[in-house]
């Protein structure tokens, strides 16, 4: 089993959130490499480029300019090359409609952006670990569905 | 998982070549002893999950320890080190995965699944499912159905 | 008024007539026959009497002749001779009379013949005696023997007469009997005929009278109905028409003319004339509709415009169909209604609805964007604060630490506020999709969602079986979550919080302070706790938006939760009531229509 670092791609237009994300990743146990893009078209450009390394995990904000999260999701899922790609929607919204829409259009994970840094760390660790399990333990990626919604700092999930 | 022992020394490049060619067939090489142990534990757990009868949680740890011929504490520590998660969590994860499989492939109802997987009640099943995935079994089922009916653009190949 | 079916000369009536006629004719026939027979027998009686009389007369006349002969013999007076010849003539008369009287009876005729011959003999003897007498030659003895022979003949004649008389008597008796019988029946028959006729006349009179009365009543009602009709049509702006299909006669109600802006009867009622008033664009529609009614006997409804005589455009609604009357004639009938007012009202309503929907949509979008755009900075504040690690916190002065804590808390409140507002507007504006919801399941979900809180505060639940209702599931879930989390939030510190959830049925009129005075059935679900309670006088106000009974330092809260509960309950056309005996806890009851 590879203990190489995980290649993570984040698409988010909010600078602060990107900083939080990067900092959180750095503080968790798993080893990760992070690339950040700031809008949907940049994301698609990156992914379409066959020279680029396919990420292990993509975090996708829903409300991006140019091409929003759902559109990217649909585009990505059309490409057979990216079939293995685990996609996490990372969004401020928590509405059931958005969650359902995300999953139906092919997202594996839906994360509501937490308002506490330590919670973010826990979430990221959980997501990465789970993704690892799916990759290494013969679990069906199609069934990889995880909804992390409405987590408060005092309700940190015990995983 | 198959164990292979090289008769002689294999150079790093050769090893990499072998790895790459095996990868084409979807075969991975695990050469780190800890990883090997972890892999074995995973397989035992998978076996347990697919059993018709659910054994007591306490018995599982004993069973694994016996099968691996190592203390459970030791095994548990190695497991966490490598996977960043506990054996128990992995076990629950596997059970929930099986539930997902039963729901999507065999189209069982929640009641049927709860019975088959020896959950004490449907409520308990829903509870564990929701805790693990953040979704209720029904929501999960609905999403999978709607995914499949809206076209297979979002389908993924089975992972290794 | 009951609808009287007109009584046409039916089968019953015709057969009754025929039977009556036959009965009368039959009775008359019999009477006639009987009378005939009676007169016949009477004739016979008379005949018999006449014969008797004639016989008597014959006898008398022969004796008379004899007497006169004796008288002449004795006195030689010629007056006796005269009388004697008169008598002889009378005898002949009587004989011929008897002959004619007895001509039809053969037996009697024979007897009569013998009698006649003996009488003739007698007369001969008498004549002989007279002749001899005249010659004065004849011996007295010859005369004596002649007279004695004469006397014998006399006796024989007497016997004959007597026999005939007897026979006639018998005949008479029989005739009289027959006659009596014959006379008995006719009077009865005639009486019967008279009575029967009387009976028929009376019955007929009664029936005709009663029918006429009914007719009069019906006609009267018709008159009234017609008045009502006209009146109603005028008030309701409707009119009617009917067409006798066979005769092709079209009739308009007066109001039809008026609705078209004309005077009643202003033009000849024809379909084409009517079409003149129809808006040119709608004429095809009306023609087609009319055709459907006449050709296909379908019931057709049409909406179209007309242009009144004064040029004003009006909206019409017409309905027509084909019916058959009691004589089997086919009519097409229809109603034209002026629905211009209704039409413009409907249009207005449609416009208003469209406006409302538009503004609703705008509100929704605004809400959505506002809440998200509001939430983002709040979240950032909280996240930034959360990044300050404990180590870093230790280093800064205490008051600055407090400020930071304060900022965090304020941000937290703001976030909760925005969340609750979002929820409130979502609840108010949701599409109402009802499903069957098992409230027991909803309760279990609530317990699970609040499981951490429940564990922390060691809350005990006392629940009974709850019903299954028709509801919007996620809203009812929210309702339960709110009520239960409130119960936990406002629990007392010193005792174990116990929440009792109960269900029963209630009638609309029993729910306090509502407009429902009916027997409508509701499920009453009550949430009782042993928490801090509240003053009953605030029982209505606590459901107001933003109303709070406590400060933020006592209990956190946005004052939106119960308002959301109220909106949810109202979405389900139910009610929510709160009751409390201050420190002894509160009970929140929700009423959901069953």
XYZ file of C-alpha atoms in Angstrom, chain A residues 1-2 29-31 77-78 83-85 100 103-108 126 129-130 132-147 159, chain B residues 23 28-30 35 39 42 46 82-85 89-90 93-94 97 100 104-105 132-135 140 143-144 146-147 153-160:
74
model
C 0.000 0.000 0.000
C 1.258 3.367 -0.948
C -1.829 13.371 10.073
C -2.243 12.336 6.468
C 0.344 13.512 3.990
C -18.338 12.872 -14.521
C -18.563 12.770 -18.280
C -13.842 7.981 -13.247
C -11.818 7.155 -10.192
C -11.844 10.712 -8.995
C -29.344 15.915 -3.186
C -25.033 13.567 -5.005
C -27.301 12.875 -7.906
C -24.913 14.591 -10.257
C -22.055 12.433 -9.083
C -20.501 13.939 -5.985
C -19.174 11.489 -3.414
C -12.153 11.894 8.163
C -9.197 8.444 5.613
C -12.460 7.309 4.185
C -8.262 5.855 1.420
C -10.460 3.013 2.567
C -12.403 3.161 -0.643
C -9.246 3.059 -2.654
C -7.630 0.220 -0.812
C -10.292 -2.022 0.566
C -12.269 -2.993 -2.487
C -15.244 -0.823 -1.636
C -17.467 0.416 -4.398
C -16.709 3.989 -5.265
C -20.227 4.336 -6.606
C -21.542 3.860 -3.128
C -19.121 6.308 -1.615
C -21.513 8.882 -0.313
C -20.752 11.008 2.689
C -22.759 13.943 3.908
C -14.358 8.912 14.224
C -0.979 -2.575 -12.132
C -1.162 -3.955 -6.387
C 2.011 -4.924 -4.657
C 2.207 -4.504 -0.937
C 0.629 -2.902 5.475
C -4.527 -5.866 4.654
C -9.206 -5.985 6.514
C -14.724 -8.437 5.293
C -1.345 2.759 8.733
C -4.936 3.632 8.026
C -5.476 6.477 10.474
C -8.623 4.772 11.609
C -14.478 1.988 12.639
C -13.360 -0.066 9.718
C -17.645 1.014 7.617
C -17.672 -2.431 6.044
C -20.963 -0.722 2.798
C -25.439 -0.080 0.756
C -28.712 -0.910 -4.281
C -27.979 -4.289 -5.815
C -21.477 6.898 9.183
C -22.607 8.472 5.940
C -24.584 11.490 7.057
C -27.566 10.223 5.086
C -29.203 7.091 0.043
C -30.136 9.351 -4.529
C -28.699 6.216 -6.096
C -32.149 9.085 -9.256
C -28.526 9.002 -10.236
C -22.736 10.084 -16.818
C -22.118 9.936 -13.142
C -21.332 6.291 -12.856
C -17.941 5.141 -11.734
C -16.076 1.991 -12.335
C -15.667 -0.357 -9.478
C -12.474 0.382 -7.623
C -9.825 -2.174 -7.057
